[in-house]
Tab-separated table of C-alpha atoms in Angstrom:
chain	number	residue	atom	x	y	z
A	1	MET	CA	-22.196	33.148	-21.480
A	2	PHE	CA	-21.579	34.187	-25.064
A	3	ALA	CA	-18.076	34.729	-26.452
A	4	LEU	CA	-17.117	38.401	-26.605
A	5	LYS	CA	-17.205	38.499	-30.412
A	6	GLU	CA	-20.655	36.881	-30.560
A	7	GLN	CA	-21.934	39.214	-27.843
A	8	LYS	CA	-20.813	42.274	-29.817
A	9	GLU	CA	-22.536	40.934	-32.935
A	10	LEU	CA	-25.773	40.472	-30.989
A	11	VAL	CA	-25.553	43.999	-29.583
A	12	GLN	CA	-24.920	45.367	-33.068
A	13	GLU	CA	-27.895	43.481	-34.519
A	14	LEU	CA	-30.178	44.721	-31.723
A	15	CYS	CA	-29.012	48.325	-32.114
A	16	MET	CA	-29.707	48.224	-35.857
A	17	LYS	CA	-33.272	47.039	-35.182
A	18	ILE	CA	-33.860	49.757	-32.586
A	19	ALA	CA	-32.283	52.401	-34.834
A	20	LYS	CA	-35.126	51.945	-37.356
A	21	VAL	CA	-37.536	53.628	-34.919
A	22	HIS	CA	-35.087	55.722	-32.882
A	23	PRO	CA	-35.364	59.535	-33.259
A	24	GLU	CA	-31.541	59.865	-33.220
A	25	PRO	CA	-30.301	56.555	-34.670
A	26	HIS	CA	-26.689	57.538	-35.436
A	27	SER	CA	-26.051	58.964	-31.985
A	28	PHE	CA	-27.630	55.923	-30.312
A	29	ILE	CA	-25.594	53.411	-32.346
A	30	SER	CA	-22.373	55.344	-31.704
A	31	VAL	CA	-22.843	55.415	-27.914
A	32	ALA	CA	-23.878	51.739	-27.802
A	33	LYS	CA	-20.896	50.681	-29.925
A	34	GLU	CA	-18.433	52.624	-27.757
A	35	ASN	CA	-19.678	51.068	-24.509
A	36	CYS	CA	-19.772	47.622	-26.062
A	37	ILE	CA	-16.129	47.900	-27.202
A	38	LYS	CA	-15.040	49.149	-23.759
A	39	SER	CA	-17.136	46.428	-22.046
A	40	ASN	CA	-18.954	49.027	-19.966
A	41	ASN	CA	-21.660	46.468	-19.243
A	42	GLN	CA	-23.739	48.402	-16.734
A	43	VAL	CA	-23.748	51.552	-18.874
A	44	LEU	CA	-24.688	49.493	-21.931
A	45	LEU	CA	-27.509	47.757	-20.052
A	46	ASP	CA	-28.910	51.062	-18.823
A	47	LEU	CA	-28.702	52.477	-22.345
A	48	LEU	CA	-30.606	49.521	-23.807
A	49	LEU	CA	-33.252	49.694	-21.085
A	50	GLU	CA	-33.952	53.291	-22.058
A	51	GLN	CA	-34.826	52.165	-25.581
A	52	ILE	CA	-37.879	50.088	-24.584
A	53	GLN	CA	-40.045	53.166	-25.074
A	54	TYR	CA	-39.369	53.003	-28.822
A	55	PHE	CA	-40.468	49.353	-29.131
A	56	SER	CA	-44.094	50.466	-29.305
A	57	ASP	CA	-43.355	52.182	-32.636
A	58	MET	CA	-42.469	48.858	-34.285
A	59	ASP	CA	-44.923	46.701	-36.194
A	60	ASP	CA	-45.903	43.359	-34.642
A	61	LYS	CA	-43.360	41.278	-36.565
A	62	ASP	CA	-40.402	43.557	-35.774
A	63	PHE	CA	-41.506	44.000	-32.182
A	64	GLU	CA	-41.598	40.274	-31.444
A	65	SER	CA	-38.188	39.510	-32.978
A	66	THR	CA	-36.610	42.629	-31.437
A	67	PHE	CA	-37.903	41.904	-27.952
A	68	GLU	CA	-36.646	38.307	-28.063
A	69	LEU	CA	-33.229	39.567	-29.168
A	70	PHE	CA	-33.373	42.250	-26.479
A	71	ILE	CA	-33.841	39.610	-23.747
A	72	LEU	CA	-31.023	37.516	-25.225
A	73	VAL	CA	-28.623	40.475	-25.385
A	74	CYS	CA	-29.394	41.679	-21.848
A	75	SER	CA	-28.771	38.204	-20.436
A	76	SER	CA	-25.512	37.872	-22.397
A	77	ILE	CA	-24.117	41.218	-21.221
A	78	ASP	CA	-24.267	40.301	-17.543
A	79	GLU	CA	-25.746	36.899	-16.831
A	80	GLU	CA	-25.271	37.158	-13.058
A	81	LYS	CA	-27.156	40.446	-12.778
A	82	PHE	CA	-29.785	39.588	-15.337
A	83	GLY	CA	-32.350	38.775	-12.643
A	84	GLU	CA	-32.266	42.357	-11.437
A	85	THR	CA	-32.225	43.628	-15.022
A	86	SER	CA	-35.239	41.499	-15.970
A	87	LEU	CA	-37.266	43.152	-13.219
A	88	LYS	CA	-36.265	46.552	-14.602
A	89	ILE	CA	-37.368	45.401	-18.066
A	90	TYR	CA	-40.675	44.346	-16.556
A	91	GLU	CA	-41.226	47.750	-14.941
A	92	LYS	CA	-40.377	49.532	-18.200
A	93	CYS	CA	-42.717	47.316	-20.235
A	94	LYS	CA	-45.526	47.827	-17.745
A	95	THR	CA	-45.111	51.584	-18.101
A	96	PHE	CA	-44.754	51.877	-21.858
A	97	PHE	CA	-47.225	49.162	-22.910
A	98	LYS	CA	-49.954	49.796	-20.334
A	99	ASP	CA	-52.398	50.822	-23.080
A	100	ASN	CA	-51.439	48.026	-25.458
A	101	CYS	CA	-52.683	44.696	-24.123
A	102	GLU	CA	-51.234	42.689	-26.986
A	103	ARG	CA	-47.717	44.021	-26.406
A	104	LEU	CA	-48.157	43.692	-22.666
A	105	ASN	CA	-49.149	40.053	-23.082
A	106	LYS	CA	-46.164	39.206	-25.276
A	107	THR	CA	-43.621	40.901	-23.043
A	108	MET	CA	-45.027	39.521	-19.806
A	109	GLN	CA	-45.278	35.982	-21.141
A	110	ALA	CA	-41.587	36.132	-22.051
A	111	LEU	CA	-40.461	37.841	-18.852
A	112	LEU	CA	-42.335	35.483	-16.533
A	113	TYR	CA	-39.761	32.830	-17.359
A	114	VAL	CA	-36.614	34.914	-16.884
A	115	VAL	CA	-37.271	36.886	-13.695
A	116	PRO	CA	-35.804	35.397	-10.462
A	117	GLU	CA	-37.743	32.476	-8.982
A	118	GLY	CA	-38.660	34.374	-5.826
A	119	SER	CA	-40.191	37.189	-7.885
A	120	LYS	CA	-42.133	35.212	-10.495
A	121	LEU	CA	-45.427	35.019	-8.641
A	122	LYS	CA	-45.318	38.687	-7.635
A	123	VAL	CA	-44.623	39.681	-11.248
A	124	PHE	CA	-47.463	37.439	-12.416
A	125	ILE	CA	-49.954	39.066	-10.029
A	126	ASP	CA	-48.745	42.482	-11.104
A	127	TYR	CA	-49.153	41.386	-14.706
A	128	ILE	CA	-52.797	40.446	-14.099
A	129	LYS	CA	-53.437	43.850	-12.564
A	130	SER	CA	-51.793	45.585	-15.513
A	131	VAL	CA	-53.927	43.694	-18.020
A	132	GLU	CA	-57.069	44.346	-16.006
A	133	ALA	CA	-56.199	48.055	-15.857
A	134	CYS	CA	-56.156	48.258	-19.653
A	135	GLY	CA	-59.592	46.643	-19.726
A	136	ASN	CA	-58.892	43.268	-21.297
A	137	VAL	CA	-58.844	40.461	-18.757
A	138	PHE	CA	-60.257	38.051	-21.347
A	139	GLN	CA	-57.278	38.398	-23.671
A	140	PHE	CA	-54.966	37.253	-20.931
A	141	VAL	CA	-57.172	34.479	-19.501
A	142	GLU	CA	-56.679	32.229	-22.526
A	143	HIS	CA	-52.970	31.989	-21.658
A	144	LEU	CA	-53.495	31.394	-17.961
A	145	GLU	CA	-53.858	27.621	-17.908
A	146	ASP	CA	-50.458	27.306	-19.597
A	147	VAL	CA	-48.920	29.163	-16.660
A	148	LEU	CA	-50.823	27.609	-13.743
A	149	GLU	CA	-48.592	24.567	-13.379
A	150	ASP	CA	-45.571	26.856	-13.228
A	151	ILE	CA	-47.244	28.949	-10.539
A	152	ARG	CA	-47.229	25.891	-8.297
A	153	ASP	CA	-43.424	25.876	-8.490
A	154	TRP	CA	-43.076	29.650	-8.199
A	155	ASN	CA	-45.218	29.537	-5.084
A	156	LEU	CA	-42.673	27.353	-3.317
A	157	GLU	CA	-39.982	29.984	-3.820
A	158	ALA	CA	-42.048	33.103	-3.154
A	159	GLU	CA	-42.309	34.792	0.220
A	160	ASN	CA	-45.777	35.632	1.545
A	161	ASN	CA	-47.197	33.244	-1.040
A	162	ILE	CA	-50.582	33.084	0.678
A	163	ASP	CA	-51.139	36.796	0.212
A	164	VAL	CA	-50.332	36.753	-3.485
A	165	LEU	CA	-52.405	33.644	-4.102
A	166	ILE	CA	-55.387	35.234	-2.394
A	167	THR	CA	-54.838	38.244	-4.638
A	168	LEU	CA	-54.924	35.909	-7.630
A	169	LEU	CA	-58.203	34.371	-6.506
A	170	ASN	CA	-59.733	37.764	-5.813
A	171	MET	CA	-58.753	38.947	-9.281
A	172	PHE	CA	-60.849	36.171	-10.778
A	173	LYS	CA	-63.674	36.627	-8.307
A	174	THR	CA	-64.081	40.298	-9.169
A	175	SER	CA	-63.377	40.043	-12.896
A	176	GLY	CA	-66.762	38.496	-13.691
A	177	TYR	CA	-65.112	35.709	-15.669
A	178	TYR	CA	-65.333	32.319	-13.994
A	179	SER	CA	-63.337	29.718	-15.854
A	180	SER	CA	-61.799	26.309	-15.329
A	181	ALA	CA	-58.548	28.230	-14.884
A	182	TYR	CA	-60.074	29.969	-11.865
A	183	LEU	CA	-61.054	26.663	-10.312
A	184	VAL	CA	-57.693	25.101	-11.045
A	185	SER	CA	-56.060	28.083	-9.365
A	186	VAL	CA	-57.865	27.418	-6.089
A	187	THR	CA	-56.157	24.025	-5.907
A	188	LEU	CA	-52.892	25.906	-5.458
A	189	PHE	CA	-53.848	26.026	-1.800
A	190	GLN	CA	-52.326	22.857	-0.423
A	191	SER	CA	-52.289	22.873	3.387
A	192	THR	CA	-55.128	22.419	5.863
A	193	GLN	CA	-54.670	25.967	7.188
A	194	GLU	CA	-55.199	27.336	3.699
A	195	SER	CA	-58.241	25.192	2.925
A	196	LYS	CA	-60.681	27.879	4.065
A	197	TYR	CA	-59.648	29.994	1.067
A	198	LEU	CA	-60.349	27.052	-1.206
A	199	GLU	CA	-63.794	26.614	0.324
A	200	GLU	CA	-64.537	30.317	-0.069
A	201	ALA	CA	-63.451	30.272	-3.709
A	202	VAL	CA	-65.593	27.265	-4.595
A	203	GLU	CA	-68.553	28.685	-2.699
A	204	SER	CA	-68.128	31.964	-4.553
A	205	PHE	CA	-68.130	30.120	-7.870
A	206	LYS	CA	-71.152	28.066	-6.887
A	207	LYS	CA	-73.217	31.156	-6.041
A	208	SER	CA	-72.132	33.106	-9.079
A	209	ASN	CA	-74.439	33.891	-11.976
A	210	LYS	CA	-71.508	35.257	-13.993
A	211	TRP	CA	-70.191	33.773	-17.232
A	212	ILE	CA	-68.763	30.300	-16.799
A	213	ASP	CA	-66.303	28.459	-18.963
A	214	PRO	CA	-68.367	26.098	-21.162
A	215	SER	CA	-65.564	23.535	-21.049
A	216	PHE	CA	-67.283	22.243	-17.904
A	217	LEU	CA	-69.867	20.806	-20.261
A	218	PHE	CA	-68.236	20.394	-23.618
A	219	GLU	CA	-64.564	19.623	-23.436
A	220	LYS	CA	-62.581	17.024	-21.502
A	221	LYS	CA	-64.366	17.567	-18.215
A	222	GLU	CA	-66.612	14.830	-16.878
A	223	LEU	CA	-69.736	15.085	-14.767
A	224	ILE	CA	-70.508	12.116	-12.547
A	225	LYS	CA	-73.195	11.210	-10.059
A	226	ASP	CA	-71.914	10.705	-6.510
A	227	ASN	CA	-74.292	10.241	-3.592
A	228	GLN	CA	-77.028	12.172	-5.388
A	229	GLU	CA	-74.708	15.180	-5.742
A	230	LEU	CA	-73.089	16.358	-8.927
A	231	THR	CA	-69.313	16.323	-8.660
A	232	CYS	CA	-67.349	18.332	-11.169
A	233	VAL	CA	-63.973	16.808	-11.981
A	234	LEU	CA	-61.586	19.355	-13.428
A	235	GLU	CA	-58.915	17.011	-14.714
A	236	GLY	CA	-58.772	13.286	-15.279
A	237	ASP	CA	-61.097	10.560	-14.130
A	238	VAL	CA	-62.394	10.567	-10.560
A	239	GLU	CA	-62.787	6.793	-10.471
A	240	LYS	CA	-59.153	6.362	-11.471
A	241	LEU	CA	-58.090	8.765	-8.721
A	242	LEU	CA	-59.932	6.692	-6.144
A	243	LYS	CA	-58.594	3.387	-7.492
A	244	ASP	CA	-55.039	4.698	-7.441
A	245	GLY	CA	-55.502	5.720	-3.825
A	246	ASN	CA	-54.259	9.214	-4.545
A	247	GLN	CA	-55.459	10.841	-1.342
A	248	GLU	CA	-54.255	14.338	-2.219
A	249	ALA	CA	-56.085	14.289	-5.548
A	250	ALA	CA	-59.157	12.743	-3.943
A	251	ASN	CA	-59.224	15.474	-1.307
A	252	LYS	CA	-59.058	18.132	-3.985
A	253	ALA	CA	-61.879	16.475	-5.903
A	254	LYS	CA	-63.922	16.395	-2.700
A	255	TRP	CA	-64.010	20.177	-2.537
A	256	PHE	CA	-65.791	20.284	-5.854
A	257	LYS	CA	-68.728	18.278	-4.545
A	258	LEU	CA	-70.048	21.704	-3.611
A	259	LEU	CA	-70.022	22.783	-7.226
A	260	LYS	CA	-73.246	22.128	-9.121
A	261	LEU	CA	-74.177	23.261	-12.568
A	262	GLY	CA	-77.496	24.990	-12.377
A	263	ASN	CA	-79.081	27.892	-10.560
A	264	GLY	CA	-79.104	29.926	-13.740
A	265	ASP	CA	-75.477	29.491	-14.839
A	266	THR	CA	-75.170	31.134	-18.233
A	267	PHE	CA	-72.773	30.946	-21.159
A	268	LYS	CA	-72.602	32.083	-24.767
A	269	LEU	CA	-73.205	29.520	-27.500
A	270	ASN	CA	-70.479	31.127	-29.589
A	271	ASP	CA	-67.978	30.738	-26.749
A	272	LEU	CA	-68.241	26.960	-26.795
A	273	LYS	CA	-64.866	25.357	-27.428
A	274	THR	CA	-65.908	21.921	-28.618
A	275	LEU	CA	-65.151	19.282	-31.156
A	276	LEU	CA	-68.590	19.970	-32.596
A	277	SER	CA	-70.178	22.979	-34.190
A	278	VAL	CA	-72.394	25.336	-32.195
A	279	GLU	CA	-75.384	23.955	-34.093
A	280	CYS	CA	-74.590	20.392	-32.971
A	281	VAL	CA	-74.237	21.461	-29.353
A	282	GLU	CA	-77.530	23.341	-29.502
A	283	ASP	CA	-79.160	20.295	-31.069
A	284	PHE	CA	-77.726	18.109	-28.330
A	285	LEU	CA	-79.011	20.407	-25.574
A	286	LEU	CA	-82.496	20.395	-27.049
A	287	LYS	CA	-82.505	16.611	-27.335
A	288	ALA	CA	-81.214	16.344	-23.767
A	289	ALA	CA	-84.000	18.680	-22.630
A	290	LYS	CA	-86.571	16.603	-24.519
A	291	GLU	CA	-85.338	13.482	-22.713
A	292	ASN	CA	-85.552	15.301	-19.358
A	293	ILE	CA	-81.817	15.102	-18.788
A	294	VAL	CA	-81.243	18.796	-18.442
A	295	ASP	CA	-83.384	21.778	-17.504
A	296	VAL	CA	-82.159	24.381	-19.960
A	297	SER	CA	-83.276	27.589	-21.665
A	298	ILE	CA	-81.845	28.638	-25.010
A	299	ASN	CA	-82.157	32.270	-26.014
A	300	GLN	CA	-81.529	32.120	-29.752
A	301	ILE	CA	-81.737	35.895	-30.172
A	302	GLU	CA	-78.962	36.625	-27.671
A	303	GLU	CA	-77.329	33.251	-28.402
A	304	THR	CA	-77.118	32.284	-24.755
A	305	VAL	CA	-77.855	29.113	-22.833
A	306	VAL	CA	-79.090	29.018	-19.237
A	307	ILE	CA	-78.573	25.802	-17.289
A	308	HIS	CA	-81.231	25.531	-14.557
A	309	SER	CA	-80.338	22.041	-13.385
A	310	LEU	CA	-78.433	19.016	-14.595
A	311	GLN	CA	-78.880	15.631	-13.021
A	312	HIS	CA	-76.355	13.385	-14.676
A	313	LEU	CA	-74.444	13.798	-17.872
A	314	GLU	CA	-71.335	11.937	-18.930
A	315	LEU	CA	-69.728	13.184	-22.119
A	316	ARG	CA	-67.848	10.578	-24.115
A	317	TRP	CA	-65.923	12.483	-26.740
A	318	GLN	CA	-64.767	9.461	-28.706
A	319	ASN	CA	-68.372	8.406	-29.230
A	320	ILE	CA	-69.303	11.905	-30.318
A	321	LYS	CA	-66.509	12.086	-32.849
A	322	GLU	CA	-67.103	8.623	-34.270
A	323	ASP	CA	-70.875	8.514	-34.333
A	324	LEU	CA	-73.021	11.431	-33.254
A	325	SER	CA	-76.245	9.476	-33.699
A	326	GLU	CA	-75.021	6.760	-31.324
A	327	PHE	CA	-74.304	9.434	-28.739
A	328	PHE	CA	-77.840	10.773	-28.970
A	329	GLU	CA	-79.213	7.248	-28.637
A	330	ASN	CA	-77.481	7.019	-25.266
A	331	LEU	CA	-79.883	9.651	-23.972
A	332	GLU	CA	-82.518	6.916	-23.713
A	333	SER	CA	-80.650	5.240	-20.854
A	334	TRP	CA	-80.527	8.462	-18.840
A	335	LYS	CA	-84.265	9.127	-18.597
A	336	ASN	CA	-84.556	7.817	-15.041
A	337	MET	CA	-82.163	10.449	-13.725
A	338	ALA	CA	-84.012	13.352	-15.287
A	339	THR	CA	-85.704	16.494	-14.088
A	340	GLN	CA	-88.642	18.242	-15.703
A	341	ILE	CA	-88.130	20.815	-18.443
A	342	LYS	CA	-88.901	24.316	-17.215
A	343	PRO	CA	-88.174	26.680	-20.087
A	344	GLN	CA	-88.498	30.297	-19.022
A	345	GLY	CA	-89.926	33.477	-20.537
A	346	PHE	CA	-90.317	34.004	-24.252
A	347	VAL	CA	-87.902	31.103	-24.906
A	348	GLU	CA	-90.602	28.564	-24.034
A	349	GLU	CA	-92.631	28.795	-27.242
A	350	GLU	CA	-89.588	28.616	-29.499
A	351	MET	CA	-88.137	25.693	-27.552
A	352	GLN	CA	-91.336	23.706	-27.798
A	353	LYS	CA	-91.501	24.284	-31.558
A	354	ILE	CA	-87.941	23.078	-32.052
A	355	ILE	CA	-88.407	20.091	-29.747
A	356	ALA	CA	-91.606	19.127	-31.572
A	357	ALA	CA	-89.818	19.368	-34.911
A	358	ASN	CA	-87.230	16.885	-33.716
């Protein structure tokens, strides 16, 4: 809790920032000052909450600093009741920033960490719905993986956690954006009774022809051959998991034996988040196709890649960074695990020209 003098200084600083965009700045400052002096905490809190509507008139720099100060001031006025107040802030932000995804993102990211533990997951689900309603799920998805680990903890405190987690999964399933974050989220289901939802989520991903996160191919993810089936490991090394005897992790990995790259999975070349340029990745895919490692179509006009099947591909990022040519030479040892190239449509002629040139 702040000392009274420091609290008053914070309130004064916040009021001066809000006054810049307030239609009646002098009246607002006067009322806020009076209630601050008299320590009318609840009245002061309610007054400050009413001012959120004016935050949207600030530029980005002022908005960010003002909102951070706003959270700090509200918590200092009444620390014990701040949990309830934070939920009110959330409701106000959702109302006034519903058409501004950037502001909605910034406020929700901050508020997710100050609302009461039992409400965090509910607020998070509501946040997803709010972002989806303003038509920009993608803008929020990039922040999701940073929050997923926290969701595991929030889930322990939340009531009816199964319902909200299913809502989370359904949000991804219907959004048309299938990412590693989506697959990580299904591992939030821990118990045997909940495993059917995990199976449904993985099966849904497997059957999807929607956009997939290219990190499955070109980031830290590994693809390994296991009993003639392709197992996709989301985090870490599957062999290490087995050696360590981590049964829980091994069980989670087992679910992803169902997940195979292929069947027309598609992604944008420009969406690749890799240590290499798009040109290098495209070059690699063509060389891999030439060596019968991967059955792939590249549409250079629409800048998309279609993976038809992939037998065995282990990406070693250190090798790629240190010596790209050495990495390509490793393709020679993979020939025996290959499938035939089956380029489709008008892509075939262009692919053959490029392959021949290499």
